[in-house]
PDB file of C-alpha atoms in Angstrom:
ATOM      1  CA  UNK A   1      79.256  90.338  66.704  1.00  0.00           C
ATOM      2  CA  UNK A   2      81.399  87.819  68.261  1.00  0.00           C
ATOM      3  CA  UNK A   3      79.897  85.928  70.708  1.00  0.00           C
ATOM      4  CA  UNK A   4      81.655  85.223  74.751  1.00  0.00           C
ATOM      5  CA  UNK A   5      82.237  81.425  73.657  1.00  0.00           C
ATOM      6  CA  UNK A   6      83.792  82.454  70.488  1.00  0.00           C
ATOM      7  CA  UNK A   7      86.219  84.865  71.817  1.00  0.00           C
ATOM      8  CA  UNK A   8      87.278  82.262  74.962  1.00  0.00           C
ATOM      9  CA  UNK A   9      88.015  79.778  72.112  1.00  0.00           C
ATOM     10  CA  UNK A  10      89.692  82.567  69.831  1.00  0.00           C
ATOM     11  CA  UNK A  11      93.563  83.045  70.904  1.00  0.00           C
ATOM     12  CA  UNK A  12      93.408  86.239  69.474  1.00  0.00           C
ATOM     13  CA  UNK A  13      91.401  87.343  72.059  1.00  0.00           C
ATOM     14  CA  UNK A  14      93.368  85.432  74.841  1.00  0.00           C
ATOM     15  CA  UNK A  15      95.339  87.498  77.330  1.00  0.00           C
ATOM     16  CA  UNK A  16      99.066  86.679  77.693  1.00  0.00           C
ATOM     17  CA  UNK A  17     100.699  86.452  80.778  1.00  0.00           C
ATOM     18  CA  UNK A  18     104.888  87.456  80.398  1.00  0.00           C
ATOM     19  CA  UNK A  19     105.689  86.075  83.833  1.00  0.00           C
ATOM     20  CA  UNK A  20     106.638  89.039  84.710  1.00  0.00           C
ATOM     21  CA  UNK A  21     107.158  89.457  88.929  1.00  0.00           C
ATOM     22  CA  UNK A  22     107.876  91.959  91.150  1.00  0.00           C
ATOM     23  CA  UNK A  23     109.511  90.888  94.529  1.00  0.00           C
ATOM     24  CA  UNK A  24     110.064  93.242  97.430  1.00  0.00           C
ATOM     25  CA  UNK A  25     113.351  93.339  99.899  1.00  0.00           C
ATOM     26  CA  UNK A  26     113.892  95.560 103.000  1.00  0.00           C
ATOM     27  CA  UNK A  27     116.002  97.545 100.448  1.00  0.00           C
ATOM     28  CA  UNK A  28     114.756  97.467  97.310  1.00  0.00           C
ATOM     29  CA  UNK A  29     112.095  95.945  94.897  1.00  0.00           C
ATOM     30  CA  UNK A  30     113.171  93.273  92.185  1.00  0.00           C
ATOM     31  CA  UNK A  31     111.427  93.144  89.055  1.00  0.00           C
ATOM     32  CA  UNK A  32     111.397  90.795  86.746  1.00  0.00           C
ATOM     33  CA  UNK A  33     110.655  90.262  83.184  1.00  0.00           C
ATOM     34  CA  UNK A  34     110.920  88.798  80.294  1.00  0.00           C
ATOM     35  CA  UNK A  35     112.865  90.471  77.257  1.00  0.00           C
ATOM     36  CA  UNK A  36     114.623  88.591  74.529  1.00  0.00           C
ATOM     37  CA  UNK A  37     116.715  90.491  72.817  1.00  0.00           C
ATOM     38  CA  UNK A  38     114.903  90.582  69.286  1.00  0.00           C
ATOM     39  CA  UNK A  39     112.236  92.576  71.619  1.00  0.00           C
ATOM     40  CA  UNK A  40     114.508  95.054  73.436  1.00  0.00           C
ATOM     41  CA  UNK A  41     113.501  98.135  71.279  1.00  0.00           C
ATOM     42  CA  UNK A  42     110.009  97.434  71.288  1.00  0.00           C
ATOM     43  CA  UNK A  43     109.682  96.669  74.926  1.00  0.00           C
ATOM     44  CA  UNK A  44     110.045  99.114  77.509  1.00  0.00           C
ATOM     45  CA  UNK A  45     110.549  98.956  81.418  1.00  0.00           C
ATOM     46  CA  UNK A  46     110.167 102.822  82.810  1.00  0.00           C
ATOM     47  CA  UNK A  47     109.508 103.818  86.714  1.00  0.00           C
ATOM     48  CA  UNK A  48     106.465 106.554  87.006  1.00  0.00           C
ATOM     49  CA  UNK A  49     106.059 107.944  90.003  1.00  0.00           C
ATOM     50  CA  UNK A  50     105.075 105.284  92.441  1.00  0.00           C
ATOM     51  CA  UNK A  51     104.970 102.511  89.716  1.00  0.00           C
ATOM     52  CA  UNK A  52     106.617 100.532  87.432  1.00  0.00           C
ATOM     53  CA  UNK A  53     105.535  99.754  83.738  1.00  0.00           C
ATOM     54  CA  UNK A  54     106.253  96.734  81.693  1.00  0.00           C
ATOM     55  CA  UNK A  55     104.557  97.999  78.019  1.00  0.00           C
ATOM     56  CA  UNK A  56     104.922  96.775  74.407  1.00  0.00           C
ATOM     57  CA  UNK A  57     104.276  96.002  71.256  1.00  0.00           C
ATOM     58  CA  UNK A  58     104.551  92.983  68.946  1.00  0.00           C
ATOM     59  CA  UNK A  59     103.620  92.697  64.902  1.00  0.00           C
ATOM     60  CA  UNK A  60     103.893  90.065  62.633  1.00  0.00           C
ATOM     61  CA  UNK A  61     103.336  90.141  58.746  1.00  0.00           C
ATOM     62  CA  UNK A  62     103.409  87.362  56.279  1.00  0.00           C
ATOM     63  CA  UNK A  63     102.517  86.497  52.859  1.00  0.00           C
ATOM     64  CA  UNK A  64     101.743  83.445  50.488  1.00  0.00           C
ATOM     65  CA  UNK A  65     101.314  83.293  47.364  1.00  0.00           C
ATOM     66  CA  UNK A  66     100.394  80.116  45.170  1.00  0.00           C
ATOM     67  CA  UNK A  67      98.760  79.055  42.191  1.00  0.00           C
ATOM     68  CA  UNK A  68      97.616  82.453  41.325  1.00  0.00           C
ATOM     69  CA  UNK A  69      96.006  83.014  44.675  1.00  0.00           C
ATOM     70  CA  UNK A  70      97.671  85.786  46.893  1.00  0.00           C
ATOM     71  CA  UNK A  71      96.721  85.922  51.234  1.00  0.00           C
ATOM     72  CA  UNK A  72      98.256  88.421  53.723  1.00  0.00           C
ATOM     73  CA  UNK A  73      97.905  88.240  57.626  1.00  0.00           C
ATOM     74  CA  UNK A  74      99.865  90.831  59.820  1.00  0.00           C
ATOM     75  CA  UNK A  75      98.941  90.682  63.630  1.00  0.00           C
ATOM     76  CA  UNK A  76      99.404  93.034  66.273  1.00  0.00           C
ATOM     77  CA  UNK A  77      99.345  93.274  69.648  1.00  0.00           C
ATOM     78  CA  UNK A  78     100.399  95.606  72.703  1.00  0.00           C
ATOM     79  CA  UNK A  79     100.844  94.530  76.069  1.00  0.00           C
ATOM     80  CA  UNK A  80     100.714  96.694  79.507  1.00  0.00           C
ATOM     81  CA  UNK A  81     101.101  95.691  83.153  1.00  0.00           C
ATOM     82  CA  UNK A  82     101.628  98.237  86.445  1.00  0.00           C
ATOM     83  CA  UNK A  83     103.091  96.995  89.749  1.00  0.00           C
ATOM     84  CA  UNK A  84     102.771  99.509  92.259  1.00  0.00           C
ATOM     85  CA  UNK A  85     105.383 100.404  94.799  1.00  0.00           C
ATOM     86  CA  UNK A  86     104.900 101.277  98.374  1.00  0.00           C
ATOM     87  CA  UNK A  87     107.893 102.619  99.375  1.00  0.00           C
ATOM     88  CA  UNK A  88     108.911 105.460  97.275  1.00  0.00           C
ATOM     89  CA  UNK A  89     112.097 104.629  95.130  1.00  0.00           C
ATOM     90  CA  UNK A  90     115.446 105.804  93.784  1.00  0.00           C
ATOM     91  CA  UNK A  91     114.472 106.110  90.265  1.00  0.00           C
ATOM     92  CA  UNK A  92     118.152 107.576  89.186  1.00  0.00           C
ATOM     93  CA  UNK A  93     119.805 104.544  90.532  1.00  0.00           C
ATOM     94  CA  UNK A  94     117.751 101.258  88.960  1.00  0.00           C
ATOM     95  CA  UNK A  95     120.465  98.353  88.315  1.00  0.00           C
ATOM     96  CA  UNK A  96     119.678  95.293  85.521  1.00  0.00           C
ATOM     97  CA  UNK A  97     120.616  92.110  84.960  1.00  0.00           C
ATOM     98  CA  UNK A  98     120.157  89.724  81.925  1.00  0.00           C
ATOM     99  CA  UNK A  99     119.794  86.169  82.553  1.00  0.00           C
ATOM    100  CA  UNK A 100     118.869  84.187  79.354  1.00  0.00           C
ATOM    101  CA  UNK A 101     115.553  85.662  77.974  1.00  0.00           C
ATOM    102  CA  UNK A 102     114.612  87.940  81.824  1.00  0.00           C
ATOM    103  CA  UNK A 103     116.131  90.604  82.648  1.00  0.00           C
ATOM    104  CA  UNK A 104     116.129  91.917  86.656  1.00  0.00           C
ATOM    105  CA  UNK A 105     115.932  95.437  87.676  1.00  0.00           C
ATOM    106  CA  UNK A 106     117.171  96.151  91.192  1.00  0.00           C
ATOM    107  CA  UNK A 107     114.403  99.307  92.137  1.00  0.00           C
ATOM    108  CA  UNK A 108     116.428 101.023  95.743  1.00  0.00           C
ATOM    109  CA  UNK A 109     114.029 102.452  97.970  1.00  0.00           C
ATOM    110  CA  UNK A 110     114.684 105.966  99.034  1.00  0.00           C
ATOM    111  CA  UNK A 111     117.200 105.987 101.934  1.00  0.00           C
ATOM    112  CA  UNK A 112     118.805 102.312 100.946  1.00  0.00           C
ATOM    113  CA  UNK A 113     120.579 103.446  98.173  1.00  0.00           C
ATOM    114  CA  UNK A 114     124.175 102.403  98.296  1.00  0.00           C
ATOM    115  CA  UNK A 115     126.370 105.619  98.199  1.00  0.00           C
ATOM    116  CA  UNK A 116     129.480 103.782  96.875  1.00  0.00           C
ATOM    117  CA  UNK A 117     127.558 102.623  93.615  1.00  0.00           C
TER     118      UNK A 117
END
């Protein structure tokens, strides 16, 4: 039984903020996230409904081994945040945008979506 202390002091236990943002325009909402590229396939951006969903996963495994003495550690850890839209949106026409380790999706609201695109 871990104690409150214990886990505040434990960064196991710690929750991470990505820095991920959601900004709103008269046309559209911006999100913003970070992805490096190493975590593209285990980090997913999807639109449900009248949401958006920033949700992964992350594992690491290691091993030493010395003087006859073998230790493993593998860590994992999942990650899910909502931002919820007020406007509905143009899910079929999201646009993104890498920029170093972010990427931007451009989120249209229904009846700003630009024809020509």
């Amino acid at each position: 039984h871990t104690s409150i202390q214990e886990r505040k002091d434990d960064p196991f236990y710690k929750m991470q903020d990505r820095g991920t943002q959601m900004a709103e325009t008269d046309h559209s909402y911006v999100l913003r996230t970070y992805l490096p590229e190493k975590d593209q396939d285990t980090v997913k951006v999807r639109i449900l409904g009248d949401k958006a969903v920033v949700a992964g996963a992350r594992t690491y495994k290691d091993q030493l081994e010395d003087a006859g003495k073998k230790i493993d550690t593998s860590r994992y850890q999942t990650f899910h945040e909502e931002f919820k839209f007020v406007h509905p949106v143009a899910h079929n026409h999201i646009m993104q945008e890498r920029d170093g380790d972010f990427v931007s999706f451009v989120i249209p609201k229904i009846g700003f979506v630009d024809k020509k695109a």
